[in-house]
Amino acid sequence: MTPTCFDAIVVGAGQAGPSLAGRLAAAGRKVAIVERKLFGGTCVNTGCTPTKTLVASAYVAHKARTAQAYGINVAGPVTADMKALKARKDAVLMKSRNNIETWLRGMENCAVFTGHARFESPTEMRIGEDLITAPEIFLNVGGRAKVPEMPGVHEVPFLTNVSLLDLDELPRHLIVVGGSYVGIEFAQAFRRFGSEVTIVEMGPRLVQREDEDVSASVKEILEKEGIRIRLNAECITLAKKGQKIVVHVNCAHDASPSLGSHVLLAVGRRPNTDDLGLDKACVAIDKHGYIQVDDQLRTTAPGIWALGDCNGKGAFTHTAYNDFEIVAANLLDYETRRVTDRIPCYALYMDPPLARVGLNEREVRASGKPALIGTRPMTKVARATEKGETDGFMKVLVNAETKQILGASILGTSGDEAIHCILDTMYARAPYTTITHAMHIHPTVSELIPTVFEDMKPLS
Ligand SMILES: Cc1cc2nc3c(=O)[nH]c(=O)nc-3n(C[C@H](O)[C@H](O)[C@H](O)COP(=O)(O)OP(=O)(O)OC[C@H]3O[C@@H](n4cnc5c(N)ncnc54)[C@H](O)[C@@H]3O)c2cc1C
C-alpha cells in the first residue's frame, strides 16, 4: 500500500496538537492531524473544563448554604440536582470540543484523521486502513488515569476522573484514594453536592509536594467542611461488601475500614505511549513510559517531537501549550526557546485555590540560597474579609543577595489570579522591589502582595 504523503503528522488533538497543526498549516505545510477519541483531549473533555465547571457549581452550593452569614435568606435545604449539574458541565465542554473539531476540519492544508495512530516506521503511521507518511511527526498523545495494582482493585467497580464525570446521581459516600490535586478537587466538590466524602492518602500529608504548612492548611479547610481524611494509609486494599465498597488502609489489621458507595482512584497519571509502536520509530521512553526529549522537545529519533503530558516535562494544560510554543518558535520563527526557560507554576482548584510559582520553602532551604521569607494570613487581606473568605495564607521567598523572587504559594481566595503579578516579575527577572514600588488596586488580593514582600525576614 502506498502511503499518503504529508509534510507533517500531528498525533493527538489535545492541548498542543491543534495549535501546532494550525501554525504548520498556516506556514504552507501539508499537515495531517490524528485524533482517536475526543477533540480537545483530557483538558477539555475529562480534565480542566469539566472539573472547573463542577467546582463552580460546588461553590454556588457552598455560598447558598452559608448565605445567612451574608444577610441573605435562602429558603429550604440546599441540594444538588446532579442531572442539571452534569448537563451544564457537558454544555460547557461540548462547546470547546466542537470548536476545536470544527476549526481543524475547516483548516486549509490540514487533513483530519480519526482513529488510533501507530508507527510502522520512523516516518510512517497507520490509522486503521490508512497509511500516512511525513518527514516530521509531532506526538501529543497525553495520558490517562493510573490504576494502581492494589489488592482487590479489580474486584470493585472503581471510578476514575473519566467515569466520575459521567455520574448523574449523587454518591452517598465517595471514597477518594489519593490526596493530591485531582482527588482534592473532586472530594470538595462532591462534599458540597451533599456526598459523604473520605480521602485516603498513603503519605503522611495531603499535597505532599507542597510545604508542610500548606498541607496542614488544606487539610484543615477540607475537614472543616466535613471531609474525613485518612493519612498514612500504608497499605490500601479494596473489597466488595454487598452494595458497598470497603477500603482498608492497613493490610495487617484495620479496625475501622471506610465503607463507601463509590471509590475514585486519583493516584496519578500514565502516558499514552504503550500502544504507539514507538519501537518501530526508535523513539526512546523512560522507565515510566514518558517519551525522552531534549530541551527543545526533540525525541531520540530525528524528525520526531513529543509535546504535552506524554514527555513528562509537565502535567498541565499550560505546559502542553507552552510545548507547542517552544516547538513552533524553534521550527517556524527561528527563535531559540527551551523547556528549561519556563518557571514552574500551577494551581489546585479547591476553594480557596492554592496557587504556586517557582520554588517552595522546602526547596529554597534545600538549595542553601540566602533567602528572605514573607507570609501573611488571608485574615489580614481586606478583600478576603469583605468576601468572608479568609482561609489560607500567602508566602513569598526572595534571594537575599540578588533580590530576585524565588517562589510563592498563595492559598486563598483569588490566589490563582493574584499570583500572576509575581510570576510575571519573575519572567522579567526584575527584583521584588518592582512589586513593592507598584501601586495596586484596592481592594484586591493582589494589593497585599507588595506588603508581603515588604514584611520579609531572613529564612532561618
Ligand atoms: C481531572 C483533571 C483535572 C485537570 N485540571 C487541570 C487544570 O485545572 N489545569 C491544568 O493546567 N491542567 C489540568 N489537568 C491536566 C491537563 O488536562 C493535561 O495536562 C492536559 O490535558 C495535557 O494535554 P496534552 O495535549 O498533553 O494531552 P491530552 O489533552 O490528554 O490530549 C492527548 C490526545 O491524544 C489522543 N491520542 C492519544 N493517543 C493517540 C493515538 N495513538 N492516536 C491518535 N490520538 C491519540 C487522545 O485521545 C487525546 O485526545 C487536569 C487533568 C485531570 C485528569
Coordinates of C-alpha atoms and ligand atoms in Angstrom, one line a residue:
M1 CA 0.0 0.0 0.0
T2 CA 1.4 3.4 -1.0
P3 CA 1.2 5.8 1.9
T4 CA -0.3 9.3 1.6
C5 CA 2.4 11.9 1.9
F6 CA 2.3 14.9 4.2
D7 CA 4.9 17.4 5.3
A8 CA 3.9 16.9 9.0
I9 CA 1.8 14.5 11.1
V10 CA 0.4 15.6 14.4
V11 CA -0.8 12.8 16.6
G12 CA -3.4 13.9 19.3
A13 CA -5.8 16.8 19.3
G14 CA -5.1 17.8 22.9
Q15 CA -3.6 21.0 24.1
A16 CA -0.6 21.3 21.8
G17 CA -1.5 19.4 18.7
P18 CA -4.3 21.6 17.2
S19 CA -2.4 24.8 17.7
L20 CA 0.7 23.3 16.2
A21 CA -1.3 21.9 13.2
G22 CA -2.6 25.5 12.8
R23 CA 0.8 27.1 12.8
L24 CA 2.3 24.5 10.4
A25 CA -0.6 24.7 8.0
A26 CA -0.5 28.5 8.0
A27 CA 3.2 28.2 7.1
G28 CA 2.2 26.3 4.0
R29 CA 3.0 22.7 5.3
K30 CA 0.6 19.9 4.3
V31 CA -0.5 18.6 7.7
A32 CA -2.3 15.5 8.9
I33 CA -3.7 15.6 12.4
V34 CA -4.9 12.3 14.0
E35 CA -7.3 12.0 17.0
R36 CA -8.5 8.7 18.3
K37 CA -11.3 9.9 20.6
L38 CA -12.4 13.3 21.7
F39 CA -11.1 16.5 20.2
G40 CA -9.6 18.7 22.9
G41 CA -8.2 15.7 24.7
T42 CA -8.1 15.4 28.5
C43 CA -8.4 19.1 29.5
V44 CA -11.5 19.8 27.5
N45 CA -13.3 16.5 28.0
T46 CA -12.3 14.9 31.2
G47 CA -9.9 17.3 33.0
C48 CA -9.8 21.0 33.5
T49 CA -13.0 22.2 31.8
P50 CA -15.5 19.7 33.4
T51 CA -13.8 19.8 36.8
K52 CA -13.7 23.5 37.0
T53 CA -17.4 23.6 35.9
L54 CA -18.2 21.2 38.8
V55 CA -16.1 23.3 41.1
A56 CA -18.2 26.3 40.1
S57 CA -21.4 24.5 40.9
A58 CA -20.0 23.4 44.2
Y59 CA -19.0 27.0 45.1
V60 CA -22.6 28.1 44.5
A61 CA -23.9 25.3 46.8
H62 CA -21.4 26.3 49.5
K63 CA -22.4 30.0 49.2
A64 CA -26.1 29.2 49.3
R65 CA -25.5 27.1 52.5
T66 CA -23.6 29.9 54.1
A67 CA -25.9 32.7 52.7
Q68 CA -27.3 33.7 56.1
A69 CA -23.8 34.8 57.2
Y70 CA -24.0 37.4 54.4
G71 CA -27.5 38.6 55.4
I72 CA -29.2 36.7 52.6
N73 CA -32.1 34.3 53.2
V74 CA -32.2 31.2 51.1
A75 CA -35.3 29.1 51.8
G76 CA -35.1 25.4 52.4
P77 CA -32.2 22.9 52.3
V78 CA -29.6 23.3 49.5
T79 CA -29.4 20.2 47.3
A80 CA -27.6 19.4 44.1
D81 CA -29.5 18.4 41.0
M82 CA -26.9 16.1 39.6
K83 CA -28.6 15.7 36.2
A84 CA -28.8 19.5 35.7
L85 CA -25.3 19.9 37.0
K86 CA -24.0 17.4 34.6
A87 CA -25.9 18.9 31.7
R88 CA -24.3 22.3 32.5
K89 CA -20.9 20.7 32.6
D90 CA -21.5 18.9 29.3
A91 CA -22.8 22.0 27.6
V92 CA -19.6 23.9 28.5
L93 CA -17.2 21.2 27.4
M94 CA -19.1 20.3 24.2
K95 CA -18.7 23.9 23.0
S96 CA -15.0 23.7 23.4
R97 CA -14.8 20.2 21.9
N98 CA -16.9 21.2 18.9
N99 CA -15.0 24.5 18.3
I100 CA -11.7 22.6 18.1
E101 CA -13.0 19.9 15.8
T102 CA -14.7 22.5 13.5
W103 CA -11.6 24.6 13.4
L104 CA -9.4 21.7 12.4
R105 CA -11.8 20.3 9.8
G106 CA -12.1 23.7 8.2
M107 CA -8.3 24.4 8.2
E108 CA -6.6 24.9 4.9
N109 CA -3.7 22.5 4.3
C110 CA -4.9 20.2 7.1
A111 CA -6.4 16.7 6.8
V112 CA -8.1 15.3 9.9
F113 CA -7.9 11.5 10.6
T114 CA -10.0 9.9 13.3
G115 CA -8.6 6.7 14.8
H116 CA -5.6 5.3 16.6
A117 CA -2.3 6.1 15.1
R118 CA 0.7 3.7 15.3
F119 CA 4.2 3.9 13.9
E120 CA 5.1 1.5 11.1
S121 CA 8.5 3.1 10.6
P122 CA 10.1 6.4 11.8
T123 CA 8.3 8.3 9.0
E124 CA 5.1 6.2 8.6
M125 CA 2.0 5.9 10.7
R126 CA -1.0 3.6 10.3
I127 CA -4.6 4.7 11.3
G128 CA -6.8 1.7 10.5
E129 CA -6.8 1.3 6.8
D130 CA -4.9 4.5 6.2
L131 CA -1.1 4.7 5.9
I132 CA 0.4 8.1 6.0
T133 CA 4.0 9.4 5.9
A134 CA 5.8 12.6 6.7
P135 CA 9.4 13.7 7.4
E136 CA 8.2 15.4 10.6
I137 CA 6.0 13.8 13.3
F138 CA 4.7 15.5 16.4
L139 CA 3.4 13.4 19.3
N140 CA 0.8 14.9 21.6
V141 CA -0.8 11.8 22.9
G142 CA -1.3 12.8 26.5
G143 CA -2.0 10.4 29.4
R144 CA -4.7 8.6 31.3
A145 CA -5.5 7.8 34.9
K146 CA -3.2 5.3 36.6
V147 CA -4.8 2.2 38.0
P148 CA -2.6 1.0 40.9
E149 CA -2.2 -2.7 41.4
M150 CA -3.6 -2.5 45.0
P151 CA -5.2 -5.7 46.4
G152 CA -8.8 -6.0 45.4
V153 CA -8.8 -3.2 42.8
H154 CA -10.2 -5.4 40.0
E155 CA -13.0 -6.8 42.3
V156 CA -14.7 -3.5 42.8
P157 CA -16.3 -1.0 40.4
F158 CA -13.8 1.8 40.8
L159 CA -14.2 5.2 39.2
T160 CA -11.6 7.4 37.5
N161 CA -11.8 11.1 36.6
V162 CA -13.5 10.0 33.4
S163 CA -16.3 7.8 34.8
L164 CA -16.9 10.0 37.9
L165 CA -17.6 12.9 35.5
D166 CA -20.3 10.7 33.8
L167 CA -22.3 10.1 37.0
D168 CA -25.6 11.8 37.1
E169 CA -26.5 10.6 40.6
L170 CA -25.0 11.7 43.9
P171 CA -22.8 9.1 45.5
R172 CA -23.9 8.5 49.1
H173 CA -20.3 8.1 50.3
L174 CA -17.4 8.8 47.9
I175 CA -14.1 7.4 49.0
V176 CA -11.3 9.2 47.2
V177 CA -8.0 7.3 47.0
G178 CA -5.2 9.9 46.6
G179 CA -4.8 13.2 48.4
S180 CA -3.4 15.3 45.7
Y181 CA -4.8 17.7 43.1
V182 CA -7.3 15.6 41.2
G183 CA -8.6 13.9 44.3
I184 CA -8.9 17.0 46.4
E185 CA -10.9 18.9 43.7
F186 CA -13.4 16.1 43.3
A187 CA -13.5 15.5 47.1
Q188 CA -14.5 19.0 48.0
A189 CA -16.9 19.4 45.1
F190 CA -18.8 16.2 45.9
R191 CA -18.9 17.0 49.6
R192 CA -20.5 20.3 48.7
F193 CA -23.0 18.5 46.4
G194 CA -24.0 16.5 49.5
S195 CA -22.0 13.3 49.5
E196 CA -20.2 12.0 52.5
V197 CA -16.5 12.0 51.5
T198 CA -13.4 10.3 52.8
I199 CA -9.9 10.9 51.4
V200 CA -7.5 8.0 51.8
E201 CA -3.8 9.0 51.3
M202 CA -0.8 6.8 51.6
G203 CA 1.6 9.6 52.6
P204 CA 1.7 11.4 55.9
R205 CA 0.0 14.5 54.4
L206 CA -2.1 15.9 51.6
V207 CA -0.4 17.6 48.6
Q208 CA 2.9 16.3 49.6
R209 CA 5.0 18.2 47.1
E210 CA 3.9 21.4 48.9
D211 CA 5.3 22.9 52.2
E212 CA 4.0 21.3 55.4
D213 CA 2.1 24.5 56.4
V214 CA 0.3 24.4 53.1
S215 CA -0.6 20.7 53.5
A216 CA -1.8 21.4 57.1
S217 CA -4.0 24.3 56.0
V218 CA -5.5 22.4 53.1
K219 CA -6.4 19.6 55.5
E220 CA -8.0 21.9 58.0
I221 CA -10.1 23.6 55.3
L222 CA -11.4 20.2 54.0
E223 CA -12.0 18.9 57.4
K224 CA -14.0 22.0 58.3
E225 CA -16.4 21.0 55.5
G226 CA -16.8 17.5 57.0
I227 CA -14.4 15.6 54.7
R228 CA -12.8 12.7 56.5
I229 CA -9.1 12.3 55.9
R230 CA -7.1 9.2 56.5
L231 CA -3.4 9.7 56.1
N232 CA -0.5 7.2 56.3
A233 CA -2.7 4.6 54.6
E234 CA 0.4 2.4 54.2
C235 CA -1.4 -0.4 52.5
I236 CA -4.7 0.1 50.8
T237 CA -7.0 -2.8 49.9
L238 CA -10.4 -2.8 48.3
A239 CA -13.2 -5.3 48.6
K240 CA -16.9 -5.6 47.9
K241 CA -19.4 -5.9 50.8
G242 CA -22.9 -6.2 49.4
Q243 CA -23.6 -2.9 47.6
K244 CA -20.8 -1.2 49.4
I245 CA -17.1 -0.9 48.8
V246 CA -14.7 -1.4 51.8
V247 CA -11.4 0.4 51.8
H248 CA -8.9 -0.9 54.3
V249 CA -5.9 1.4 55.0
N250 CA -3.8 -1.1 56.9
C251 CA -3.3 -4.5 55.5
A252 CA -2.4 -6.3 58.7
H253 CA -5.3 -5.2 60.8
D254 CA -7.7 -2.4 60.1
A255 CA -10.3 -1.9 62.9
S256 CA -12.1 0.9 61.1
P257 CA -12.2 0.5 57.4
S258 CA -14.0 3.1 55.3
L259 CA -17.3 1.8 53.8
G260 CA -18.3 3.7 50.7
S261 CA -20.8 3.6 47.9
H262 CA -18.3 4.7 45.3
V263 CA -14.5 4.8 45.1
L264 CA -12.5 7.2 43.0
L265 CA -8.9 6.3 42.1
A266 CA -6.9 9.5 41.9
V267 CA -3.4 8.3 42.3
G268 CA -1.6 9.8 39.3
R269 CA -1.4 9.5 35.5
R270 CA 0.4 7.4 33.0
P271 CA 1.4 8.4 29.4
N272 CA -0.4 7.0 26.4
T273 CA 2.8 5.7 24.9
D274 CA 2.4 1.9 25.3
D275 CA 0.4 1.4 22.1
L276 CA 2.1 3.8 19.7
G277 CA 4.6 1.4 18.2
L278 CA 7.5 3.7 19.4
D279 CA 10.0 0.8 19.0
K280 CA 9.4 0.9 15.2
A281 CA 10.4 4.6 15.2
C282 CA 13.4 4.3 17.6
V283 CA 11.8 6.7 20.0
A284 CA 13.1 6.1 23.5
I285 CA 10.9 6.2 26.6
D286 CA 11.9 6.3 30.3
K287 CA 11.0 3.7 32.9
H288 CA 7.6 5.3 33.5
G289 CA 6.8 5.3 29.8
Y290 CA 7.4 9.1 29.2
I291 CA 9.0 9.9 25.8
Q292 CA 12.5 11.2 26.3
V293 CA 13.0 14.6 24.9
D294 CA 15.7 17.3 24.8
D295 CA 15.3 20.9 25.9
Q296 CA 13.5 21.7 22.6
L297 CA 11.3 18.6 22.7
R298 CA 13.1 16.5 20.1
T299 CA 12.9 12.8 20.8
T300 CA 15.7 10.4 20.3
A301 CA 14.5 9.8 16.7
P302 CA 15.4 12.6 14.2
G303 CA 12.3 14.3 12.8
I304 CA 10.0 13.3 15.8
W305 CA 9.0 15.6 18.6
A306 CA 6.9 14.9 21.7
L307 CA 4.7 17.6 23.3
G308 CA 2.5 17.8 26.4
D309 CA 1.9 15.2 29.2
C310 CA 3.5 12.4 27.2
N311 CA 7.0 13.8 27.6
G312 CA 6.9 14.0 31.4
K313 CA 8.1 17.7 31.3
G314 CA 4.8 18.9 32.6
A315 CA 1.4 17.7 33.6
F316 CA -0.8 20.8 32.9
T317 CA -2.6 22.4 30.0
H318 CA -0.3 25.4 30.2
T319 CA 2.8 23.2 30.0
A320 CA 1.4 21.4 27.0
Y321 CA 0.5 24.7 25.3
N322 CA 4.0 26.1 26.1
D323 CA 5.5 23.0 24.5
F324 CA 3.6 24.0 21.3
E325 CA 5.0 27.5 21.6
I326 CA 8.5 26.2 22.0
V327 CA 8.4 23.8 19.0
A328 CA 6.7 26.4 16.8
A329 CA 9.2 29.1 17.8
N330 CA 12.2 26.9 17.1
L331 CA 10.9 25.5 13.8
L332 CA 9.0 28.3 12.3
D333 CA 10.1 31.6 13.9
Y334 CA 13.9 30.7 14.1
E335 CA 13.9 31.7 17.8
T336 CA 15.6 29.6 20.4
R337 CA 13.1 28.7 23.1
R338 CA 13.6 25.9 25.7
V339 CA 11.7 24.0 28.3
T340 CA 14.2 25.0 30.9
D341 CA 13.4 28.6 30.4
R342 CA 9.9 28.2 31.9
I343 CA 9.1 28.9 35.5
P344 CA 7.0 26.1 37.2
C345 CA 3.5 27.3 38.0
Y346 CA 0.2 25.7 38.7
A347 CA -3.0 25.8 40.8
L348 CA -5.1 23.4 42.8
Y349 CA -8.7 24.4 42.3
M350 CA -10.1 23.7 45.7
D351 CA -11.9 26.6 47.4
P352 CA -9.9 28.7 48.2
P353 CA -7.5 27.8 45.4
L354 CA -3.8 27.1 46.0
A355 CA -1.6 28.8 43.5
R356 CA 2.2 28.1 43.2
V357 CA 5.1 29.6 41.3
G358 CA 8.8 28.7 41.4
L359 CA 10.4 27.2 44.5
N360 CA 8.6 26.5 47.7
E361 CA 10.1 27.0 51.2
R362 CA 11.4 23.4 51.5
E363 CA 13.1 23.7 48.1
V364 CA 14.7 27.1 48.9
R365 CA 16.0 25.6 52.2
A366 CA 17.4 22.6 50.3
S367 CA 19.1 24.9 47.8
G368 CA 21.1 26.6 50.5
K369 CA 20.5 30.0 49.0
P370 CA 20.5 33.0 51.4
A371 CA 16.8 33.9 51.4
L372 CA 14.1 36.1 52.8
I373 CA 10.6 34.9 53.6
G374 CA 7.3 36.8 53.9
T375 CA 4.0 35.4 55.0
R376 CA 0.5 36.9 55.6
P377 CA -2.7 35.2 56.6
M378 CA -5.7 35.8 54.5
T379 CA -7.5 37.2 57.6
K380 CA -5.3 40.2 57.0
V381 CA -6.4 40.8 53.4
A382 CA -9.2 43.3 53.2
R383 CA -10.8 41.8 50.1
A384 CA -10.8 38.4 51.7
T385 CA -12.6 39.6 54.9
E386 CA -15.1 41.5 52.8
K387 CA -15.9 38.4 50.9
G388 CA -16.0 36.3 54.0
E389 CA -13.3 34.0 52.6
T390 CA -10.4 34.3 55.0
D391 CA -9.0 30.7 54.9
G392 CA -5.3 30.3 53.9
F393 CA -2.2 32.4 53.6
M394 CA 0.4 33.9 51.2
K395 CA 4.1 33.1 51.3
V396 CA 6.8 34.6 49.2
L397 CA 10.6 33.8 49.0
V398 CA 13.3 36.0 47.7
N399 CA 17.0 35.6 47.2
A400 CA 18.5 37.9 49.9
E401 CA 21.5 38.9 47.8
T402 CA 20.1 39.4 44.3
K403 CA 16.5 40.4 45.3
Q404 CA 15.2 38.0 42.7
I405 CA 11.9 36.3 43.6
L406 CA 12.5 32.6 44.2
G407 CA 8.9 31.4 44.5
A408 CA 5.5 31.9 46.1
S409 CA 2.5 30.0 47.4
I410 CA -0.9 31.6 47.7
L411 CA -3.6 29.5 49.4
G412 CA -6.5 31.9 49.4
T413 CA -9.4 33.5 47.6
S414 CA -8.4 34.6 44.0
G415 CA -4.9 33.4 44.7
D416 CA -4.9 31.7 41.2
E417 CA -5.2 35.1 39.6
A418 CA -3.3 37.3 42.1
I419 CA -0.1 35.1 41.8
H420 CA 0.5 36.2 38.2
C421 CA 2.0 39.6 39.2
I422 CA 4.7 37.6 41.0
L423 CA 5.1 35.2 38.0
D424 CA 5.5 38.0 35.5
T425 CA 8.0 39.8 37.7
M426 CA 10.0 36.5 37.8
Y427 CA 9.9 36.2 34.0
A428 CA 11.1 39.8 33.7
R429 CA 14.0 38.9 36.0
A430 CA 13.1 42.0 37.9
P431 CA 13.8 42.4 41.6
Y432 CA 10.9 42.0 44.1
T433 CA 11.1 45.8 44.6
T434 CA 9.4 46.2 41.3
I435 CA 6.3 44.9 43.0
T436 CA 6.7 46.9 46.2
H437 CA 7.1 50.1 44.1
A438 CA 4.0 49.3 42.1
M439 CA 0.6 50.8 43.1
H440 CA -2.0 48.0 43.1
I441 CA -5.8 48.4 43.0
H442 CA -7.8 48.5 46.3
P443 CA -9.5 46.2 47.4
T444 CA -7.9 43.2 45.8
V445 CA -5.9 40.2 46.9
S446 CA -3.0 41.5 44.7
E447 CA -2.9 44.7 46.6
L448 CA -1.4 42.9 49.6
I449 CA 1.3 41.2 47.7
P450 CA 3.6 44.2 47.9
T451 CA 3.0 44.2 51.7
V452 CA 4.1 40.6 52.0
F453 CA 7.3 41.4 50.2
E454 CA 7.9 44.5 52.4
D455 CA 7.4 42.4 55.6
M456 CA 10.1 39.8 54.8
K457 CA 12.6 38.4 57.3
P458 CA 15.7 36.2 56.8
L459 CA 14.8 32.5 56.3
S460 CA 16.3 30.9 59.4
Ligands
LIG1 C1 -9.3 15.7 36.5 C2 -8.2 16.5 35.9 C3 -8.3 17.9 36.1 C4 -7.3 18.7 35.5 N1 -7.3 20.0 35.7 C5 -6.3 20.8 35.2 C6 -6.3 22.2 35.4 O1 -7.2 22.7 36.1 N2 -5.3 22.9 34.9 C7 -4.3 22.4 34.1 O2 -3.5 23.1 33.6 N3 -4.3 21.0 33.9 C8 -5.3 20.2 34.4 N4 -5.3 18.9 34.1 C9 -4.2 18.3 33.3 C10 -4.5 18.6 31.8 O3 -5.7 18.1 31.5 C11 -3.4 17.9 31.0 O4 -2.2 18.3 31.4 C12 -3.6 18.3 29.5 O5 -4.8 17.9 29.0 C13 -2.4 17.7 28.7 O6 -2.6 18.0 27.4 P1 -2.0 17.1 26.3 O7 -2.2 17.8 25.0 O8 -0.6 16.7 26.6 O9 -2.8 15.7 26.3 P2 -4.3 15.4 26.2 O10 -5.1 16.5 26.5 O11 -4.5 14.1 27.0 O12 -4.5 15.0 24.6 C14 -4.0 13.9 24.0 C15 -4.9 13.5 22.9 O13 -4.2 12.5 22.1 C16 -5.1 11.5 21.7 N5 -4.4 10.3 21.5 C17 -3.6 9.5 22.3 N6 -3.0 8.5 21.7 C18 -3.4 8.6 20.4 C19 -3.1 7.8 19.3 N7 -2.2 6.8 19.3 N8 -3.6 8.2 18.1 C20 -4.5 9.2 18.0 N9 -4.8 10.0 19.1 C21 -4.2 9.7 20.2 C22 -6.1 11.4 22.9 O14 -7.3 10.8 22.5 C23 -6.2 12.8 23.4 O15 -7.3 13.5 22.7 C24 -6.3 18.1 34.7 C25 -6.3 16.7 34.5 C26 -7.2 15.9 35.0 C27 -7.2 14.4 34.8

